[in-house]
């Protein structure tokens, strides 16, 4: 019988027809590491933190910390699965191997739904950000140009994607580091910022840690998880990494301190430099802070950062959905053309399908009210929560099989398993339940769950019947 001390891998019990075949292992340590960083920093921090500060106050620090712990365990579960079998199909193949064929089907399409909905909002936002510099240029032109460049980059090769995401991440990380250094200097010098004085007392002097009550903090967990969406991208990139067994543990372990520093540290510093009530829900808190200092050109700088975050998210969406769709197409669970690979080892059919959805999103921006895009963002978070939960379940099944002697676990494992796995699943279930009480677009997304269940149930029945008929004919 295999025990927890086992450190080697045996071949997986199942495999997809291609199972990663045809991909080039061109992503190095530098690129995969920065992809992990970029996945943890996005518009959710640069822009979304302003709205959350206004509605939650300092309790946002608590929300980031709790959700960050869950994110860490999800990433450790993912790392164990990746080291068991690195594959570009990632979540689809793990769900199929450890839970069942239906789980791979649902997980793949839920993850695609996540990036499809998020990408629609992100690529549309690019036009809004560009409007600051080119006010007379129609937004749809900026969106089309940006989408065209990103699709082209993803079509050329995975190395081009990796380089773009590397530099996107460098810019985002540099911006946060600069803020932390400058912010600490302002705090220690008790600088006057607008009508306020930088001081740790700003955290509690304006209604305490929970100015709007603890319930508001609980209801915000879903939006905070959405802010963390993308950290799991490193699991997809592992299938094209040069040395995943060496790269992935480092990248995954770095996620927790990056969340602690970039999210918790930034919000903590923001609430000490200015009271939470001094920020604007419709503006990046970083812009609000530096504008209060009277620093010229800060609006342009932060606009560039937020634009970069939107481009990075769209870029990652094209990359990840391309690999996930091909994994689905391997089993006949996605359109046939999405399985096709180019000479440069790129799943161009799958990337093109997601690109078309993003293109439709640009068109819909002119006929659908902005509330619809809020709903799209909330629905996309369901994909994140489902994917995270499925990764935990897969890790638990992997561990169970290892204990039964059916396979051997990697040396890099999820700490505290299986208890941390059950705790994380319970937390994610709580987040979904709380969505029903949030109201607005979040509640609409919650009530879309039955619709999604029906669609997936019917679709899987059709696919299963088709496969049975093929077997009978053969």
Short mmCIF file of C-alpha atoms in Angstrom, two decimals:
data_model
loop_
_atom_site.label_atom_id
_atom_site.label_comp_id
_atom_site.label_asym_id
_atom_site.label_seq_id
_atom_site.Cartn_x
_atom_site.Cartn_y
_atom_site.Cartn_z
CA UNK A 1 0.00 0.00 0.00
CA UNK A 2 1.25 3.50 -0.81
CA UNK A 3 1.55 5.92 2.09
CA UNK A 4 1.88 9.67 2.31
CA UNK A 5 5.66 9.30 2.18
CA UNK A 6 5.62 8.27 -1.45
CA UNK A 7 7.38 10.72 -3.69
CA UNK A 8 7.21 9.36 -7.22
CA UNK A 9 4.53 9.25 -9.87
CA UNK A 10 2.97 6.41 -11.83
CA UNK A 11 1.28 6.85 -15.18
CA UNK A 12 -2.26 8.13 -14.93
CA UNK A 13 -5.07 5.64 -15.21
CA UNK A 14 -6.77 7.50 -18.02
CA UNK A 15 -5.69 9.68 -20.86
CA UNK A 16 -7.31 11.80 -23.47
CA UNK A 17 -6.76 11.06 -27.17
CA UNK A 18 -4.17 13.79 -27.43
CA UNK A 19 -3.64 14.66 -23.76
CA UNK A 20 -1.32 17.54 -24.45
CA UNK A 21 0.11 16.11 -27.65
CA UNK A 22 1.34 18.72 -30.10
CA UNK A 23 2.17 21.48 -27.63
CA UNK A 24 5.64 22.99 -27.44
CA UNK A 25 7.23 23.21 -24.02
CA UNK A 26 8.47 26.75 -24.52
CA UNK A 27 7.54 28.45 -21.24
CA UNK A 28 10.50 28.87 -18.92
CA UNK A 29 10.83 29.57 -15.20
CA UNK A 30 10.83 33.34 -15.73
CA UNK A 31 7.59 33.29 -17.75
CA UNK A 32 5.65 30.76 -15.67
CA UNK A 33 6.68 32.56 -12.48
CA UNK A 34 5.39 35.88 -13.78
CA UNK A 35 2.22 34.25 -15.12
CA UNK A 36 1.57 33.17 -11.53
CA UNK A 37 2.16 36.75 -10.39
CA UNK A 38 0.00 38.24 -13.12
CA UNK A 39 -2.81 35.88 -12.28
CA UNK A 40 -2.87 37.23 -8.74
CA UNK A 41 -2.95 40.91 -9.74
CA UNK A 42 -5.62 42.37 -11.95
CA UNK A 43 -8.37 44.93 -12.37
CA UNK A 44 -9.95 43.49 -9.22
CA UNK A 45 -7.18 45.16 -7.22
CA UNK A 46 -6.37 48.25 -9.27
CA UNK A 47 -9.97 49.28 -9.88
CA UNK A 48 -12.33 47.05 -7.91
CA UNK A 49 -10.72 47.76 -4.54
CA UNK A 50 -12.13 51.29 -4.63
CA UNK A 51 -15.74 50.13 -4.77
CA UNK A 52 -15.15 47.49 -2.12
CA UNK A 53 -13.49 49.96 0.23
CA UNK A 54 -16.49 52.28 0.03
CA UNK A 55 -19.00 49.48 0.65
CA UNK A 56 -16.96 47.47 3.19
CA UNK A 57 -14.44 49.78 4.80
CA UNK A 58 -11.40 48.17 6.49
CA UNK A 59 -13.24 44.82 6.64
CA UNK A 60 -11.96 44.36 3.08
CA UNK A 61 -8.63 43.41 4.68
CA UNK A 62 -10.37 40.56 6.51
CA UNK A 63 -12.16 39.41 3.33
CA UNK A 64 -8.91 39.33 1.34
CA UNK A 65 -7.20 37.37 4.11
CA UNK A 66 -9.92 34.70 4.40
CA UNK A 67 -10.31 34.26 0.64
CA UNK A 68 -6.53 34.32 0.28
CA UNK A 69 -6.22 31.31 2.60
CA UNK A 70 -8.76 29.40 0.50
CA UNK A 71 -6.87 30.40 -2.65
CA UNK A 72 -3.64 29.06 -1.19
CA UNK A 73 -5.11 25.62 -0.51
CA UNK A 74 -6.65 25.55 -3.99
CA UNK A 75 -3.25 26.30 -5.48
CA UNK A 76 -1.55 23.60 -3.41
CA UNK A 77 -4.20 21.12 -4.55
CA UNK A 78 -3.60 22.18 -8.14
CA UNK A 79 0.16 21.82 -7.74
CA UNK A 80 -0.21 18.25 -6.51
CA UNK A 81 -2.38 17.42 -9.51
CA UNK A 82 0.01 19.11 -11.93
CA UNK A 83 3.00 17.20 -10.59
CA UNK A 84 0.99 14.00 -10.87
CA UNK A 85 0.47 14.73 -14.56
CA UNK A 86 1.39 18.04 -16.24
CA UNK A 87 -1.07 18.63 -19.06
CA UNK A 88 -2.38 21.61 -21.00
CA UNK A 89 -5.88 20.16 -20.49
CA UNK A 90 -5.42 20.78 -16.77
CA UNK A 91 -8.78 20.97 -14.97
CA UNK A 92 -10.61 19.03 -17.69
CA UNK A 93 -8.26 16.05 -17.59
CA UNK A 94 -7.98 15.99 -13.79
CA UNK A 95 -11.76 16.14 -13.36
CA UNK A 96 -12.22 13.37 -15.92
CA UNK A 97 -9.57 11.15 -14.35
CA UNK A 98 -10.49 11.50 -10.69
CA UNK A 99 -14.25 12.20 -10.77
CA UNK A 100 -15.67 11.08 -14.10
CA UNK A 101 -16.19 12.01 -17.76
CA UNK A 102 -19.16 14.24 -16.92
CA UNK A 103 -17.02 16.22 -14.46
CA UNK A 104 -14.42 16.96 -17.14
CA UNK A 105 -17.15 18.17 -19.47
CA UNK A 106 -18.78 20.47 -16.91
CA UNK A 107 -15.50 21.77 -15.49
CA UNK A 108 -14.13 22.62 -18.91
CA UNK A 109 -17.20 24.56 -19.99
CA UNK A 110 -17.58 26.29 -16.61
CA UNK A 111 -13.98 27.46 -16.83
CA UNK A 112 -14.55 28.60 -20.40
CA UNK A 113 -17.68 30.45 -19.24
CA UNK A 114 -15.61 32.19 -16.57
CA UNK A 115 -13.08 33.57 -19.05
CA UNK A 116 -15.65 34.21 -21.78
CA UNK A 117 -17.79 36.41 -19.51
CA UNK A 118 -14.83 38.10 -17.84
CA UNK A 119 -13.13 38.69 -21.17
CA UNK A 120 -16.20 40.38 -22.63
CA UNK A 121 -16.12 42.92 -19.82
CA UNK A 122 -12.33 43.32 -19.92
CA UNK A 123 -11.97 43.90 -23.66
CA UNK A 124 -14.88 46.34 -23.58
CA UNK A 125 -13.17 48.20 -20.74
CA UNK A 126 -10.08 48.66 -22.89
CA UNK A 127 -12.01 51.09 -25.08
CA UNK A 128 -13.09 53.07 -22.03
CA UNK A 129 -9.51 53.34 -20.76
CA UNK A 130 -8.19 54.42 -24.16
CA UNK A 131 -10.87 57.12 -24.31
CA UNK A 132 -8.87 59.12 -21.74
CA UNK A 133 -6.06 59.64 -24.25
CA UNK A 134 -8.06 59.49 -27.49
CA UNK A 135 -11.44 61.03 -26.61
CA UNK A 136 -12.54 61.38 -30.24
CA UNK A 137 -11.73 57.78 -31.20
CA UNK A 138 -14.79 55.47 -31.03
CA UNK A 139 -14.41 52.90 -28.26
CA UNK A 140 -15.10 49.97 -30.56
CA UNK A 141 -12.04 50.79 -32.66
CA UNK A 142 -9.75 50.61 -29.61
CA UNK A 143 -11.39 47.35 -28.57
CA UNK A 144 -10.99 45.82 -32.01
CA UNK A 145 -7.35 46.83 -32.32
CA UNK A 146 -6.53 45.47 -28.86
CA UNK A 147 -8.40 42.22 -29.45
CA UNK A 148 -6.78 41.78 -32.86
CA UNK A 149 -3.28 42.21 -31.44
CA UNK A 150 -3.92 39.81 -28.56
CA UNK A 151 -5.45 37.15 -30.80
CA UNK A 152 -2.52 37.49 -33.21
CA UNK A 153 -0.01 37.14 -30.37
CA UNK A 154 -1.72 33.99 -29.11
CA UNK A 155 -1.86 32.57 -32.64
CA UNK A 156 1.85 33.08 -33.31
CA UNK A 157 3.23 30.90 -30.52
CA UNK A 158 3.02 30.18 -26.82
CA UNK A 159 6.38 31.89 -26.39
CA UNK A 160 4.93 35.18 -27.65
CA UNK A 161 2.05 34.82 -25.19
CA UNK A 162 4.51 34.10 -22.39
CA UNK A 163 6.60 37.17 -23.21
CA UNK A 164 3.55 39.45 -23.37
CA UNK A 165 2.22 38.15 -20.06
CA UNK A 166 5.68 38.46 -18.52
CA UNK A 167 5.91 42.17 -19.34
CA UNK A 168 2.28 42.82 -18.41
CA UNK A 169 3.04 41.27 -15.02
CA UNK A 170 6.28 43.23 -14.63
CA UNK A 171 4.39 46.49 -15.10
CA UNK A 172 1.67 45.52 -12.62
CA UNK A 173 4.10 44.31 -9.98
CA UNK A 174 6.28 47.40 -10.40
CA UNK A 175 3.26 49.64 -9.87
CA UNK A 176 2.32 47.85 -6.64
CA UNK A 177 5.89 47.84 -5.33
CA UNK A 178 6.26 51.56 -6.03
CA UNK A 179 2.98 52.23 -4.21
CA UNK A 180 4.06 50.17 -1.18
CA UNK A 181 7.41 51.97 -0.92
CA UNK A 182 5.93 55.45 -1.38
CA UNK A 183 2.99 54.61 0.87
CA UNK A 184 5.21 53.44 3.73
CA UNK A 185 7.22 56.65 3.42
CA UNK A 186 4.03 58.71 3.64
CA UNK A 187 2.83 56.71 6.63
CA UNK A 188 6.05 56.97 8.65
CA UNK A 189 6.27 60.71 7.97
CA UNK A 190 2.59 61.27 8.90
CA UNK A 191 2.14 63.09 5.60
CA UNK A 192 -0.88 65.27 4.92
CA UNK A 193 -2.91 63.72 2.12
CA UNK A 194 -5.73 65.99 1.03
CA UNK A 195 -7.82 66.68 4.12
CA UNK A 196 -6.34 63.77 6.05
CA UNK A 197 -3.16 62.81 7.88
CA UNK A 198 -1.57 59.42 7.28
CA UNK A 199 -1.83 57.35 10.46
CA UNK A 200 -2.64 53.75 11.55
CA UNK A 201 -5.55 55.19 13.51
CA UNK A 202 -7.39 55.86 10.23
CA UNK A 203 -8.29 52.16 10.18
CA UNK A 204 -10.50 52.31 13.29
CA UNK A 205 -11.35 56.02 13.72
CA UNK A 206 -14.11 56.04 11.11
CA UNK A 207 -16.56 53.38 12.21
CA UNK A 208 -14.17 50.62 13.23
CA UNK A 209 -13.06 47.57 11.28
CA UNK A 210 -16.64 46.71 10.24
CA UNK A 211 -18.34 50.09 9.69
CA UNK A 212 -21.23 48.52 7.74
CA UNK A 213 -21.45 45.34 9.78
CA UNK A 214 -19.91 41.89 9.52
CA UNK A 215 -22.65 40.72 7.13
CA UNK A 216 -21.47 43.08 4.40
CA UNK A 217 -18.03 41.51 4.64
CA UNK A 218 -19.48 38.01 4.24
CA UNK A 219 -21.51 39.01 1.20
CA UNK A 220 -18.37 40.41 -0.43
CA UNK A 221 -16.50 37.09 -0.43
CA UNK A 222 -17.74 36.27 -3.93
CA UNK A 223 -16.40 39.50 -5.45
CA UNK A 224 -13.07 39.02 -3.66
CA UNK A 225 -12.75 35.49 -5.06
CA UNK A 226 -13.42 36.96 -8.50
CA UNK A 227 -10.55 39.38 -7.87
CA UNK A 228 -8.28 36.36 -7.28
CA UNK A 229 -9.48 34.63 -10.46
CA UNK A 230 -6.57 33.78 -12.72
CA UNK A 231 -4.17 32.39 -10.13
CA UNK A 232 -5.06 28.91 -11.39
CA UNK A 233 -3.77 29.80 -14.86
CA UNK A 234 -0.37 28.44 -13.89
CA UNK A 235 -1.94 24.96 -13.95
CA UNK A 236 -2.75 25.35 -17.65
CA UNK A 237 0.66 26.82 -18.40
CA UNK A 238 2.31 23.79 -16.74
CA UNK A 239 1.44 21.71 -19.79
CA UNK A 240 3.79 23.85 -21.88
CA UNK A 241 6.46 24.50 -19.26
CA UNK A 242 10.01 23.25 -19.82
CA UNK A 243 10.44 21.74 -16.35
CA UNK A 244 7.08 21.76 -14.49
CA UNK A 245 8.33 19.62 -11.58
CA UNK A 246 10.84 22.32 -10.71
CA UNK A 247 8.88 25.43 -11.75
CA UNK A 248 5.36 24.75 -10.43
CA UNK A 249 6.15 24.33 -6.70
CA UNK A 250 8.01 27.64 -6.67
CA UNK A 251 5.27 29.44 -8.58
CA UNK A 252 2.48 28.06 -6.38
CA UNK A 253 4.23 28.73 -3.08
CA UNK A 254 4.79 32.32 -4.16
CA UNK A 255 1.05 32.92 -4.59
CA UNK A 256 0.29 33.14 -0.86
CA UNK A 257 2.87 35.80 -0.07
CA UNK A 258 1.93 37.74 -3.19
CA UNK A 259 -1.68 37.81 -2.06
CA UNK A 260 -0.53 38.82 1.42
CA UNK A 261 1.69 41.63 0.14
CA UNK A 262 -0.13 42.86 -2.94
CA UNK A 263 -3.74 42.58 -1.79
CA UNK A 264 -3.79 42.58 2.02
CA UNK A 265 -0.72 44.81 2.30
CA UNK A 266 -2.01 47.31 -0.27
CA UNK A 267 -5.48 47.60 1.27
CA UNK A 268 -4.05 47.84 4.76
CA UNK A 269 -1.78 50.67 3.64
CA UNK A 270 -4.58 52.41 1.76
CA UNK A 271 -6.78 52.46 4.87
CA UNK A 272 -3.95 53.87 6.98
CA UNK A 273 -2.99 56.60 4.52
CA UNK A 274 -6.58 57.80 4.14
CA UNK A 275 -9.87 56.85 5.83
CA UNK A 276 -11.90 54.35 3.81
CA UNK A 277 -14.61 56.99 3.44
CA UNK A 278 -12.18 59.20 1.51
CA UNK A 279 -12.12 56.87 -1.50
CA UNK A 280 -14.41 56.91 -4.52
CA UNK A 281 -16.34 53.79 -5.63
CA UNK A 282 -15.95 54.72 -9.29
CA UNK A 283 -12.21 55.38 -9.21
CA UNK A 284 -9.09 53.37 -8.52
CA UNK A 285 -8.09 53.95 -4.87
CA UNK A 286 -4.50 54.37 -6.04
CA UNK A 287 -5.54 57.20 -8.33
CA UNK A 288 -7.58 58.79 -5.52
CA UNK A 289 -4.63 58.62 -3.14
CA UNK A 290 -1.97 60.03 -5.44
CA UNK A 291 -4.32 62.64 -6.86
CA UNK A 292 -4.85 63.87 -3.30
CA UNK A 293 -1.09 64.37 -3.10
CA UNK A 294 -1.23 66.63 -6.14
CA UNK A 295 1.21 64.50 -8.14
CA UNK A 296 0.95 65.58 -11.81
CA UNK A 297 0.28 62.94 -14.44
CA UNK A 298 -0.77 60.27 -11.94
CA UNK A 299 -4.06 59.82 -13.76
CA UNK A 300 -2.25 58.85 -16.96
CA UNK A 301 0.08 56.49 -15.12
CA UNK A 302 -2.72 54.66 -13.31
CA UNK A 303 -4.80 54.56 -16.47
CA UNK A 304 -1.90 52.75 -18.13
CA UNK A 305 -1.72 50.28 -15.25
CA UNK A 306 -5.45 49.53 -15.32
CA UNK A 307 -5.31 49.22 -19.13
CA UNK A 308 -2.44 46.75 -18.76
CA UNK A 309 -4.45 44.71 -16.26
CA UNK A 310 -7.39 44.53 -18.69
CA UNK A 311 -5.13 43.51 -21.60
CA UNK A 312 -3.42 40.92 -19.40
CA UNK A 313 -6.75 39.39 -18.39
CA UNK A 314 -7.94 39.20 -21.99
CA UNK A 315 -4.60 37.72 -23.06
CA UNK A 316 -4.81 35.05 -20.36
CA UNK A 317 -8.40 34.29 -21.28
CA UNK A 318 -7.51 33.59 -24.90
CA UNK A 319 -4.60 31.39 -23.86
CA UNK A 320 -6.34 29.31 -21.20
CA UNK A 321 -9.63 28.77 -23.01
CA UNK A 322 -7.73 27.68 -26.11
CA UNK A 323 -6.12 24.82 -24.18
CA UNK A 324 -9.26 23.90 -22.24
CA UNK A 325 -11.47 23.85 -25.35
CA UNK A 326 -9.00 21.60 -27.16
CA UNK A 327 -9.05 19.20 -24.20
CA UNK A 328 -12.85 19.11 -24.50
CA UNK A 329 -12.71 18.67 -28.26
CA UNK A 330 -10.40 15.68 -27.79
CA UNK A 331 -13.46 13.87 -26.44
CA UNK A 332 -15.96 15.33 -28.86
CA UNK A 333 -17.33 17.67 -26.18
CA UNK A 334 -16.53 20.89 -28.05
CA UNK A 335 -16.76 21.90 -31.74
CA UNK A 336 -14.46 19.78 -33.92
CA UNK A 337 -12.48 22.72 -35.27
CA UNK A 338 -11.27 23.60 -31.76
CA UNK A 339 -9.04 20.52 -31.70
CA UNK A 340 -6.93 21.75 -34.62
CA UNK A 341 -3.31 22.76 -34.04
CA UNK A 342 -1.15 25.07 -36.12
CA UNK A 343 2.40 24.36 -37.23
CA UNK A 344 3.53 26.53 -34.34
CA UNK A 345 1.80 24.20 -31.84
CA UNK A 346 -1.08 26.57 -31.14
CA UNK A 347 -4.76 25.48 -30.84
CA UNK A 348 -5.87 28.17 -33.25
CA UNK A 349 -9.45 26.94 -33.65
CA UNK A 350 -10.14 27.14 -29.92
CA UNK A 351 -8.51 30.57 -29.59
CA UNK A 352 -10.56 31.81 -32.52
CA UNK A 353 -13.82 30.66 -30.89
CA UNK A 354 -13.14 32.63 -27.71
CA UNK A 355 -12.03 35.59 -29.83
CA UNK A 356 -15.39 35.55 -31.62
CA UNK A 357 -17.20 35.63 -28.26
CA UNK A 358 -15.10 38.63 -27.22
CA UNK A 359 -15.94 40.25 -30.55
CA UNK A 360 -19.66 39.72 -29.94
CA UNK A 361 -19.18 41.27 -26.51
CA UNK A 362 -17.85 44.43 -28.14
CA UNK A 363 -20.92 44.58 -30.38
CA UNK A 364 -23.33 43.90 -27.52
CA UNK A 365 -21.85 46.79 -25.59
CA UNK A 366 -23.92 49.14 -27.72
CA UNK A 367 -27.27 47.39 -27.33
CA UNK A 368 -27.14 45.90 -23.82
CA UNK A 369 -27.25 48.05 -20.67
CA UNK A 370 -24.14 48.19 -18.51
CA UNK A 371 -25.92 46.13 -15.86
CA UNK A 372 -25.70 43.15 -18.20
CA UNK A 373 -21.91 43.30 -18.02
CA UNK A 374 -22.10 43.35 -14.22
CA UNK A 375 -24.17 40.18 -14.45
CA UNK A 376 -21.60 38.68 -16.84
CA UNK A 377 -18.83 39.35 -14.33
CA UNK A 378 -20.84 37.76 -11.53
CA UNK A 379 -21.63 34.70 -13.67
CA UNK A 380 -17.96 34.35 -14.51
CA UNK A 381 -17.20 34.10 -10.79
CA UNK A 382 -19.37 30.98 -10.67
CA UNK A 383 -16.89 29.40 -13.07
CA UNK A 384 -14.04 30.30 -10.73
CA UNK A 385 -15.75 28.86 -7.66
CA UNK A 386 -16.73 25.67 -9.48
CA UNK A 387 -13.21 25.17 -10.86
CA UNK A 388 -11.63 25.74 -7.45
CA UNK A 389 -14.03 23.29 -5.84
CA UNK A 390 -13.39 20.65 -8.49
CA UNK A 391 -9.62 20.98 -8.02
CA UNK A 392 -10.04 20.30 -4.30
CA UNK A 393 -12.22 17.26 -5.02
CA UNK A 394 -9.70 15.93 -7.54
CA UNK A 395 -6.87 16.29 -5.04
CA UNK A 396 -8.90 14.43 -2.43
CA UNK A 397 -9.55 11.61 -4.92
CA UNK A 398 -5.86 11.52 -5.86
CA UNK A 399 -4.93 11.15 -2.19
CA UNK A 400 -7.53 8.42 -1.69
CA UNK A 401 -6.17 6.46 -4.65
CA UNK A 402 -2.65 6.87 -3.31
CA UNK A 403 -3.68 5.51 0.07
CA UNK A 404 -5.25 2.53 -1.71
CA UNK A 405 -1.99 1.84 -3.55
CA UNK A 406 -3.36 2.71 -7.00
CA UNK A 407 -0.86 5.51 -7.63
CA UNK A 408 1.89 7.42 -5.84
CA UNK A 409 1.58 11.01 -4.71
CA UNK A 410 4.07 13.72 -5.65
CA UNK A 411 6.35 14.98 -2.89
CA UNK A 412 4.82 18.45 -3.14
CA UNK A 413 1.40 18.06 -1.52
CA UNK A 414 -1.57 19.93 -0.17
CA UNK A 415 -0.84 20.57 3.53
CA UNK A 416 -3.33 19.34 6.11
CA UNK A 417 -5.20 17.11 3.67
CA UNK A 418 -7.92 15.97 3.78
CA UNK A 419 -9.13 18.37 6.49
CA UNK A 420 -8.01 21.51 4.65
CA UNK A 421 -9.76 20.21 1.56
CA UNK A 422 -13.08 19.78 3.35
CA UNK A 423 -12.72 23.19 4.98
CA UNK A 424 -12.04 24.85 1.62
CA UNK A 425 -15.02 23.11 -0.01
CA UNK A 426 -17.22 24.24 2.88
CA UNK A 427 -16.04 27.82 2.46
CA UNK A 428 -16.70 27.81 -1.29
CA UNK A 429 -20.18 26.36 -0.71
CA UNK A 430 -20.85 29.15 1.82
CA UNK A 431 -19.82 31.76 -0.74
CA UNK A 432 -22.29 30.36 -3.27
CA UNK A 433 -25.12 30.36 -0.69
CA UNK A 434 -24.33 33.94 0.34
CA UNK A 435 -24.64 35.05 -3.29
CA UNK A 436 -28.37 34.45 -3.03
CA UNK A 437 -28.62 37.10 -0.30
CA UNK A 438 -26.44 39.74 -1.94
CA UNK A 439 -29.08 41.26 -4.20
CA UNK A 440 -28.53 43.02 -7.53
CA UNK A 441 -26.44 41.39 -10.22
CA UNK A 442 -24.95 38.90 -7.73
CA UNK A 443 -28.39 37.51 -6.94
CA UNK A 444 -29.17 37.26 -10.67
CA UNK A 445 -25.98 35.24 -11.14
CA UNK A 446 -26.97 33.01 -8.22
CA UNK A 447 -30.34 32.21 -9.76
CA UNK A 448 -28.65 31.39 -13.06
CA UNK A 449 -27.21 28.27 -11.40
CA UNK A 450 -30.35 26.16 -12.02
CA UNK A 451 -30.30 27.24 -15.67
CA UNK A 452 -26.67 26.18 -16.03
CA UNK A 453 -27.40 22.85 -14.34
CA UNK A 454 -30.22 22.13 -16.80
CA UNK A 455 -28.07 23.10 -19.80
CA UNK A 456 -25.18 20.91 -18.68
CA UNK A 457 -27.48 17.99 -17.81
CA UNK A 458 -29.19 18.03 -21.19
CA UNK A 459 -25.90 18.53 -23.07
CA UNK A 460 -24.22 15.65 -21.29
CA UNK A 461 -27.17 13.36 -21.95
CA UNK A 462 -26.93 14.17 -25.67
CA UNK A 463 -23.16 13.56 -25.73
CA UNK A 464 -23.48 10.30 -23.79
CA UNK A 465 -26.21 9.01 -26.11
CA UNK A 466 -24.10 9.89 -29.14
CA UNK A 467 -21.09 8.04 -27.72
CA UNK A 468 -23.20 4.96 -26.94
CA UNK A 469 -24.56 4.91 -30.48
CA UNK A 470 -21.03 5.11 -31.88
CA UNK A 471 -19.95 2.16 -29.74
CA UNK A 472 -22.95 0.13 -30.85
CA UNK A 473 -22.18 0.85 -34.50
CA UNK A 474 -18.51 -0.08 -34.11
#
